[in-house]
Tab-separated table of C-alpha atoms and ligand atoms in Angstrom:
chain	number	residue	atom	x	y	z
A	1	MET	CA	10.610	-11.543	18.528
A	2	PRO	CA	14.283	-11.162	17.492
A	3	LYS	CA	16.334	-9.705	20.342
A	4	PRO	CA	19.153	-7.197	19.952
A	5	LEU	CA	22.564	-8.693	19.142
A	6	GLU	CA	24.089	-8.293	22.624
A	7	GLN	CA	21.240	-10.312	24.195
A	8	LEU	CA	21.467	-13.369	21.925
A	9	PRO	CA	22.444	-16.716	23.507
A	10	GLU	CA	25.486	-18.494	22.068
A	11	GLY	CA	23.533	-21.003	19.953
A	12	GLU	CA	21.582	-18.198	18.361
A	13	ILE	CA	24.795	-16.274	17.623
A	14	GLU	CA	25.996	-19.330	15.677
A	15	ARG	CA	22.720	-19.435	13.716
A	16	ARG	CA	22.908	-15.710	12.958
A	17	TYR	CA	26.484	-16.162	11.792
A	18	ARG	CA	25.257	-18.777	9.298
A	19	ILE	CA	22.406	-16.549	8.158
A	20	GLY	CA	25.008	-13.813	7.631
A	21	GLY	CA	27.002	-16.209	5.445
A	22	VAL	CA	23.951	-16.766	3.256
A	23	MET	CA	23.312	-12.985	3.174
A	24	THR	CA	26.883	-12.439	1.905
A	25	ASP	CA	26.419	-15.070	-0.814
A	26	VAL	CA	23.050	-13.595	-1.850
A	27	LEU	CA	24.424	-10.037	-2.098
A	28	ASP	CA	27.478	-11.292	-3.970
A	29	TYR	CA	25.370	-13.262	-6.453
A	30	LEU	CA	22.797	-10.517	-7.018
A	31	THR	CA	25.214	-7.625	-7.435
A	32	SER	CA	27.556	-9.528	-9.753
A	33	GLY	CA	24.549	-10.889	-11.662
A	34	PHE	CA	23.221	-7.395	-12.349
A	35	VAL	CA	26.677	-6.034	-13.233
A	36	GLU	CA	27.241	-8.952	-15.644
A	37	ARG	CA	23.878	-8.192	-17.280
A	38	GLY	CA	25.098	-4.658	-18.066
A	39	PHE	CA	23.524	-2.728	-15.169
A	40	GLU	CA	25.249	0.290	-13.615
A	41	TRP	CA	25.480	0.083	-9.810
A	42	SER	CA	24.434	3.382	-8.210
A	43	LEU	CA	24.773	4.419	-4.578
A	44	PRO	CA	21.642	5.205	-2.543
A	45	VAL	CA	20.474	8.522	-1.130
A	46	VAL	CA	18.783	9.144	2.216
A	47	PHE	CA	17.236	12.637	1.971
A	48	SER	CA	15.254	14.075	-0.951
A	49	GLU	CA	12.331	16.361	-1.604
A	50	SER	CA	10.605	13.506	-3.492
A	51	THR	CA	10.225	9.944	-2.357
A	52	ASP	CA	7.771	7.094	-2.874
A	53	PRO	CA	4.311	8.177	-1.629
A	54	LEU	CA	3.497	4.526	-0.758
A	55	TRP	CA	-0.050	5.530	-1.520
A	56	PRO	CA	-2.518	4.310	-2.597
A	57	ASP	CA	-1.106	0.857	-1.901
A	58	PRO	CA	-3.219	-1.975	-0.541
A	59	GLY	CA	-0.133	-3.301	1.282
A	60	ALA	CA	0.992	-0.047	2.941
A	61	SER	CA	0.502	0.626	6.652
A	62	ILE	CA	2.490	3.707	7.523
A	63	GLU	CA	2.264	5.114	11.069
A	64	LYS	CA	4.382	8.180	10.440
A	65	ARG	CA	6.109	9.899	7.528
A	66	ILE	CA	9.483	11.493	8.176
A	67	ALA	CA	10.076	14.988	6.836
A	68	VAL	CA	12.784	17.320	8.174
A	69	GLU	CA	13.997	20.760	7.248
A	70	ILE	CA	17.583	21.156	6.082
A	71	TYR	CA	19.034	24.303	4.485
A	72	GLY	CA	15.584	25.826	4.354
A	73	LYS	CA	14.028	22.919	2.412
A	74	THR	CA	11.825	20.063	3.522
A	75	VAL	CA	13.289	16.671	2.719
A	76	ARG	CA	11.999	13.137	3.299
A	77	THR	CA	13.844	9.937	4.146
A	78	THR	CA	13.835	7.412	1.320
A	79	ALA	CA	10.736	5.192	1.316
A	80	SER	CA	11.914	3.648	-1.945
A	81	MET	CA	14.108	5.000	-4.718
A	82	ILE	CA	11.401	4.699	-7.361
A	83	ILE	CA	11.454	8.417	-8.307
A	84	HIS	CA	15.263	8.472	-8.430
A	85	LYS	CA	15.276	5.312	-10.561
A	86	MET	CA	12.818	6.766	-13.058
A	87	VAL	CA	14.845	9.962	-13.379
A	88	ALA	CA	18.271	8.286	-13.524
A	89	CYS	CA	17.019	5.700	-16.006
A	90	SER	CA	15.582	8.438	-18.255
A	91	LEU	CA	18.524	10.845	-18.146
A	92	LEU	CA	21.618	8.732	-17.545
A	93	TYR	CA	21.769	4.940	-17.215
A	94	PRO	CA	19.474	2.780	-19.395
A	95	LYS	CA	19.978	-0.043	-16.871
A	96	LEU	CA	20.708	0.602	-13.227
A	97	PHE	CA	20.390	-0.893	-9.776
A	98	ILE	CA	20.752	0.424	-6.255
A	99	LEU	CA	20.983	-1.326	-2.897
A	100	SER	CA	19.023	1.225	-0.952
A	101	PRO	CA	17.888	1.573	2.639
A	102	ASN	CA	14.121	2.146	2.784
A	103	VAL	CA	12.590	3.793	5.845
A	104	ARG	CA	8.933	2.914	6.378
A	105	ILE	CA	7.574	3.517	9.856
A	106	GLU	CA	5.116	0.635	9.778
A	107	LYS	CA	2.258	0.398	12.253
A	108	ARG	CA	3.499	-1.438	15.378
A	109	GLU	CA	1.096	-4.378	15.028
A	110	ARG	CA	3.144	-5.358	11.980
A	111	ALA	CA	5.874	-6.588	14.366
A	112	LEU	CA	3.814	-9.788	14.553
A	113	SER	CA	3.730	-10.384	10.787
A	114	GLY	CA	7.372	-11.437	10.873
A	115	ARG	CA	7.749	-9.852	7.443
A	116	HIS	CA	8.027	-6.144	8.176
A	117	ALA	CA	10.819	-3.900	9.390
A	118	TYR	CA	10.799	-0.115	9.727
A	119	GLU	CA	14.156	-0.006	7.945
A	120	PHE	CA	15.100	-2.545	5.277
A	121	THR	CA	17.151	-2.845	2.109
A	122	GLN	CA	15.859	-3.114	-1.419
A	123	LEU	CA	17.746	-4.071	-4.513
A	124	ASP	CA	15.899	-1.633	-6.730
A	125	PHE	CA	16.480	-1.762	-10.484
A	126	GLU	CA	15.113	-0.159	-13.628
A	127	VAL	CA	15.507	-0.707	-17.395
A	128	ARG	CA	14.718	1.875	-20.076
A	129	ASP	CA	12.224	0.744	-22.766
A	130	ALA	CA	11.733	-2.634	-21.084
A	131	SER	CA	8.400	-4.451	-20.891
A	132	SER	CA	6.956	-6.192	-17.842
A	133	ARG	CA	7.654	-9.496	-19.543
A	134	ASP	CA	11.360	-8.552	-19.913
A	135	ILE	CA	11.614	-7.759	-16.212
A	136	ARG	CA	9.776	-10.888	-15.137
A	137	SER	CA	12.088	-13.081	-17.266
A	138	LEU	CA	15.113	-11.310	-15.825
A	139	VAL	CA	13.882	-11.896	-12.255
A	140	GLU	CA	13.081	-15.553	-12.985
A	141	GLY	CA	16.642	-16.060	-14.266
A	142	VAL	CA	18.091	-14.318	-11.226
A	143	VAL	CA	15.979	-16.231	-8.657
A	144	CYS	CA	16.551	-19.657	-10.254
A	145	GLY	CA	20.286	-18.986	-10.650
A	146	LEU	CA	20.536	-17.765	-7.066
A	147	VAL	CA	18.875	-20.815	-5.511
A	148	ASP	CA	20.827	-23.135	-7.787
A	149	GLY	CA	24.091	-21.414	-6.857
A	150	LEU	CA	23.349	-21.538	-3.123
A	151	ARG	CA	22.404	-25.215	-3.275
A	152	ARG	CA	25.782	-25.834	-4.876
A	153	ASP	CA	28.056	-23.432	-2.973
A	154	ALA	CA	26.404	-22.861	0.415
A	155	VAL	CA	25.682	-26.485	1.318
A	156	GLU	CA	27.177	-26.264	4.809
A	157	GLN	CA	25.133	-23.177	5.764
A	158	LEU	CA	21.897	-24.543	4.286
A	159	VAL	CA	22.327	-27.917	6.015
A	160	TYR	CA	22.980	-26.150	9.346
A	161	LEU	CA	19.887	-23.973	8.856
A	162	GLY	CA	17.764	-27.016	7.949
A	163	ARG	CA	17.005	-25.721	4.431
A	164	HIS	CA	19.180	-27.816	2.148
A	165	ARG	CA	16.537	-30.488	1.647
A	166	THR	CA	13.528	-28.145	1.414
A	167	LEU	CA	14.932	-25.268	-0.671
A	168	LYS	CA	14.388	-26.374	-4.260
A	169	THR	CA	15.438	-24.600	-7.470
A	170	PRO	CA	12.212	-23.223	-9.005
A	171	HIS	CA	11.163	-23.790	-12.607
A	172	ALA	CA	10.828	-20.819	-14.958
A	173	PRO	CA	8.543	-19.355	-16.232
A	174	PHE	CA	6.800	-18.925	-12.895
A	175	LYS	CA	3.024	-19.274	-12.696
A	176	CYS	CA	1.181	-16.004	-13.103
A	177	TYR	CA	-2.085	-15.062	-11.334
A	178	ASP	CA	-4.360	-12.101	-11.893
A	179	LYS	CA	-5.098	-10.160	-8.704
A	180	GLU	CA	-8.796	-9.747	-9.498
A	181	GLU	CA	-9.174	-13.502	-10.093
A	182	LEU	CA	-7.411	-14.241	-6.811
A	183	GLU	CA	-9.716	-11.855	-4.981
A	184	LYS	CA	-12.740	-13.601	-6.476
A	185	ARG	CA	-11.376	-16.958	-5.354
A	186	TYR	CA	-9.985	-16.088	-1.914
A	187	GLY	CA	-11.447	-12.714	-0.963
A	188	GLU	CA	-9.334	-10.023	0.702
A	189	ASP	CA	-6.946	-12.538	2.243
A	190	TRP	CA	-5.736	-13.655	-1.215
A	191	GLU	CA	-2.043	-13.061	-0.618
A	192	ARG	CA	-1.860	-15.288	2.459
A	193	GLN	CA	-3.955	-17.990	0.801
A	194	LEU	CA	-1.822	-17.975	-2.336
A	195	THR	CA	1.336	-18.104	-0.229
A	196	LEU	CA	0.052	-21.318	1.386
A	197	GLU	CA	-1.096	-22.849	-1.905
A	198	ILE	CA	1.978	-22.410	-4.106
A	199	THR	CA	5.072	-24.597	-3.924
A	200	GLU	CA	7.209	-22.403	-6.196
A	201	PRO	CA	7.569	-18.606	-6.547
A	202	ALA	CA	4.622	-17.127	-8.476
A	203	TRP	CA	3.626	-13.802	-10.033
A	204	VAL	CA	0.555	-11.730	-9.239
A	205	THR	CA	-0.288	-9.077	-11.820
A	206	GLY	CA	-2.799	-6.240	-12.210
A	207	ILE	CA	-2.603	-4.626	-8.753
A	208	PRO	CA	-4.110	-1.135	-8.389
A	209	ARG	CA	-1.547	1.035	-6.530
A	210	GLU	CA	0.767	4.095	-6.802
A	211	PHE	CA	0.632	6.547	-9.728
A	212	TYR	CA	3.985	5.517	-11.182
A	213	ASP	CA	2.835	1.995	-12.182
A	214	PHE	CA	1.419	1.888	-15.706
A	215	GLU	CA	-2.341	1.683	-16.042
A	216	ASP	CA	-4.404	1.520	-19.219
A	217	ASP	CA	-8.165	1.612	-19.018
A	218	GLY	CA	-8.177	0.244	-15.470
A	219	LYS	CA	-5.682	-2.547	-16.343
A	220	TRP	CA	-2.479	-2.269	-14.318
A	221	ASP	CA	0.745	-3.475	-15.949
A	222	ASN	CA	2.522	-4.411	-12.736
A	223	TYR	CA	3.550	-7.476	-10.745
A	224	ASP	CA	4.474	-8.861	-7.337
A	225	LEU	CA	6.584	-11.945	-6.805
A	226	ILE	CA	5.164	-14.208	-4.097
A	227	LEU	CA	7.314	-16.813	-2.351
A	228	PRO	CA	5.760	-20.063	-1.116
A	229	GLN	CA	4.990	-20.103	2.658
A	230	TYR	CA	6.408	-16.586	2.843
A	231	GLY	CA	4.688	-13.917	0.767
A	232	GLU	CA	5.634	-10.923	-1.339
A	233	VAL	CA	9.360	-10.385	-1.920
A	234	LEU	CA	9.400	-8.108	-4.973
A	235	SER	CA	7.139	-5.551	-6.565
A	236	GLY	CA	7.544	-3.752	-9.833
A	237	ALA	CA	5.899	-2.471	-12.979
A	238	LYS	CA	6.101	-0.841	-16.333
A	239	ARG	CA	6.050	2.903	-15.527
A	240	GLU	CA	4.001	5.891	-16.482
A	241	TRP	CA	6.012	8.571	-18.274
A	242	GLU	CA	3.420	10.869	-19.842
A	243	TYR	CA	2.737	14.129	-18.028
A	244	GLU	CA	-1.052	14.237	-18.514
A	245	LYS	CA	-1.548	10.730	-17.235
A	246	ILE	CA	0.684	11.227	-14.198
A	247	ILE	CA	-1.118	14.450	-13.280
A	248	LYS	CA	-4.534	12.822	-13.622
A	249	LYS	CA	-3.539	9.890	-11.431
A	250	MET	CA	-1.997	12.170	-8.790
A	251	GLU	CA	-5.194	14.218	-8.644
A	252	ARG	CA	-7.326	11.091	-8.442
A	253	ASP	CA	-5.208	9.686	-5.586
A	254	GLY	CA	-4.804	12.942	-3.647
A	255	ILE	CA	-1.011	12.960	-4.090
A	256	LYS	CA	0.657	16.321	-3.387
A	257	LYS	CA	2.059	17.455	-6.737
A	258	GLU	CA	4.438	19.862	-4.981
A	259	HIS	CA	6.330	16.805	-3.649
A	260	TYR	CA	7.094	15.713	-7.223
A	261	THR	CA	8.127	18.968	-8.893
A	262	LEU	CA	11.139	17.623	-10.771
A	263	LEU	CA	9.447	14.423	-11.941
A	264	LEU	CA	6.533	16.435	-13.300
A	265	LYS	CA	8.817	18.982	-14.958
A	266	LEU	CA	10.752	16.225	-16.751
A	267	ALA	CA	7.534	14.506	-17.800
A	268	LYS	CA	6.158	17.791	-19.140
A	269	GLU	CA	9.332	18.409	-21.143
A	270	GLY	CA	9.112	14.865	-22.581
A	271	ARG	CA	12.386	13.918	-20.868
A	272	LEU	CA	10.893	11.097	-18.802
A	273	LYS	CA	11.341	7.835	-20.724
A	274	PRO	CA	9.316	4.607	-20.673
A	275	SER	CA	10.900	2.034	-18.400
A	276	ALA	CA	10.102	-0.959	-16.251
A	277	GLY	CA	11.723	-2.342	-13.143
A	278	ALA	CA	11.248	-3.767	-9.692
A	279	GLY	CA	12.670	-3.888	-6.189
A	280	ILE	CA	13.696	-7.027	-4.306
A	281	GLY	CA	13.389	-6.960	-0.519
A	282	ILE	CA	16.746	-8.363	0.539
A	283	GLU	CA	15.796	-9.334	4.110
A	284	ARG	CA	12.668	-11.088	2.873
A	285	LEU	CA	14.581	-12.960	0.180
A	286	VAL	CA	17.214	-14.111	2.668
A	287	GLY	CA	14.517	-14.805	5.309
A	288	TRP	CA	12.820	-17.183	2.880
A	289	ILE	CA	16.082	-18.876	1.890
A	290	VAL	CA	17.202	-19.515	5.479
A	291	GLY	CA	13.713	-20.247	6.854
A	292	ALA	CA	13.679	-17.342	9.342
A	293	GLN	CA	10.617	-16.931	11.569
A	294	HIS	CA	11.020	-13.140	11.548
A	295	LEU	CA	12.913	-11.020	9.052
A	296	GLY	CA	14.585	-9.276	12.000
A	297	GLU	CA	16.682	-12.471	12.212
A	298	THR	CA	18.336	-11.464	8.941
A	299	GLN	CA	19.242	-7.997	10.271
A	300	ILE	CA	22.256	-7.649	12.602
A	301	PHE	CA	20.462	-4.632	14.067
A	302	PRO	CA	16.770	-5.527	13.861
A	303	LYS	CA	14.328	-2.746	13.005
A	304	ILE	CA	11.103	-4.336	14.184
A	305	PRO	CA	7.973	-2.143	13.986
A	306	GLY	CA	7.317	-0.588	17.400
A	307	MET	CA	10.678	-1.642	18.891
A	308	VAL	CA	13.606	0.760	18.966
A	309	TYR	CA	16.822	-0.920	20.186
A	310	ASP	CA	20.054	0.978	20.956
A	311	LEU	CA	21.608	0.211	17.564
B	401	LIG	N1	10.691	-0.773	-5.763
B	401	LIG	C1	9.328	-0.787	-6.178
B	401	LIG	C2	9.251	-0.705	-7.686
B	401	LIG	O1	10.265	-0.740	-8.350
B	401	LIG	C3	8.540	0.328	-5.554
B	401	LIG	C4	8.371	0.185	-4.059
B	401	LIG	O2	9.206	-0.339	-3.367
B	401	LIG	N2	7.297	0.703	-3.510
B	401	LIG	O3	8.158	-0.641	-8.227
């Protein structure tokens, strides 16, 4: 399990320094890539009345939800900026991205997965009037360009980390699997099995989950990006924008409508616009690139489920 910074032996400090170098290159590439593609870069928020319900989500495992009272109102810490993205994308920026801290108090047994942290960073982005296909092509371009760029410019770090030979530039378009088909083939453990089977990043589509992902007649227009030997690094979807549909899904899922007052008001007034987007887990992406055993190795101040260090 990754130790806190002040307890790391010298050799490990050197390794972390190299991982940090890759992190800098990844953030540099991603942020400039999105800016060059015409996205506005917005700053994140921490407290809001509405945040991602993370429910129902087959992948969620939340031990505790954080809600505090400030100025006479109950606010929640950001679980993801999905609601903010949908609103900002409808009312202001047709294309935007945010590097946002996400707080998810995962169950403590998830410390062992090596892929969970109770605080992590997402590059969350959204595009007005986009289709799922548009977003998947965009992501494929970004991922291929990123790996290509690192293989060219971060040779020293990748050689040191033992990844220069094994990290290969993927080929777009990535393979695409239907979640139901995978479940038929592998059963409930489909994600792990797929992770072991693939040698390049691959898409999984049609995953039943939160109300904001678009669903038509039981068919979900959403996607996860799965990295070989690693697992899910990105999730996204085309979004719901119509009031009646959102209300129906919230009622079906037992979501508290009073936590989504503004979103519902905008949808009712027809001010919520169709969009699609996704969020990339930065620590997971970097963890895969550098070959980390635990994503806490990519965080200077690890936030491992169940373990609260000083910083
Ligand atoms: N960022 C994700 C999305 O865009 C949502 C999430 O993180 N739960 O769909």
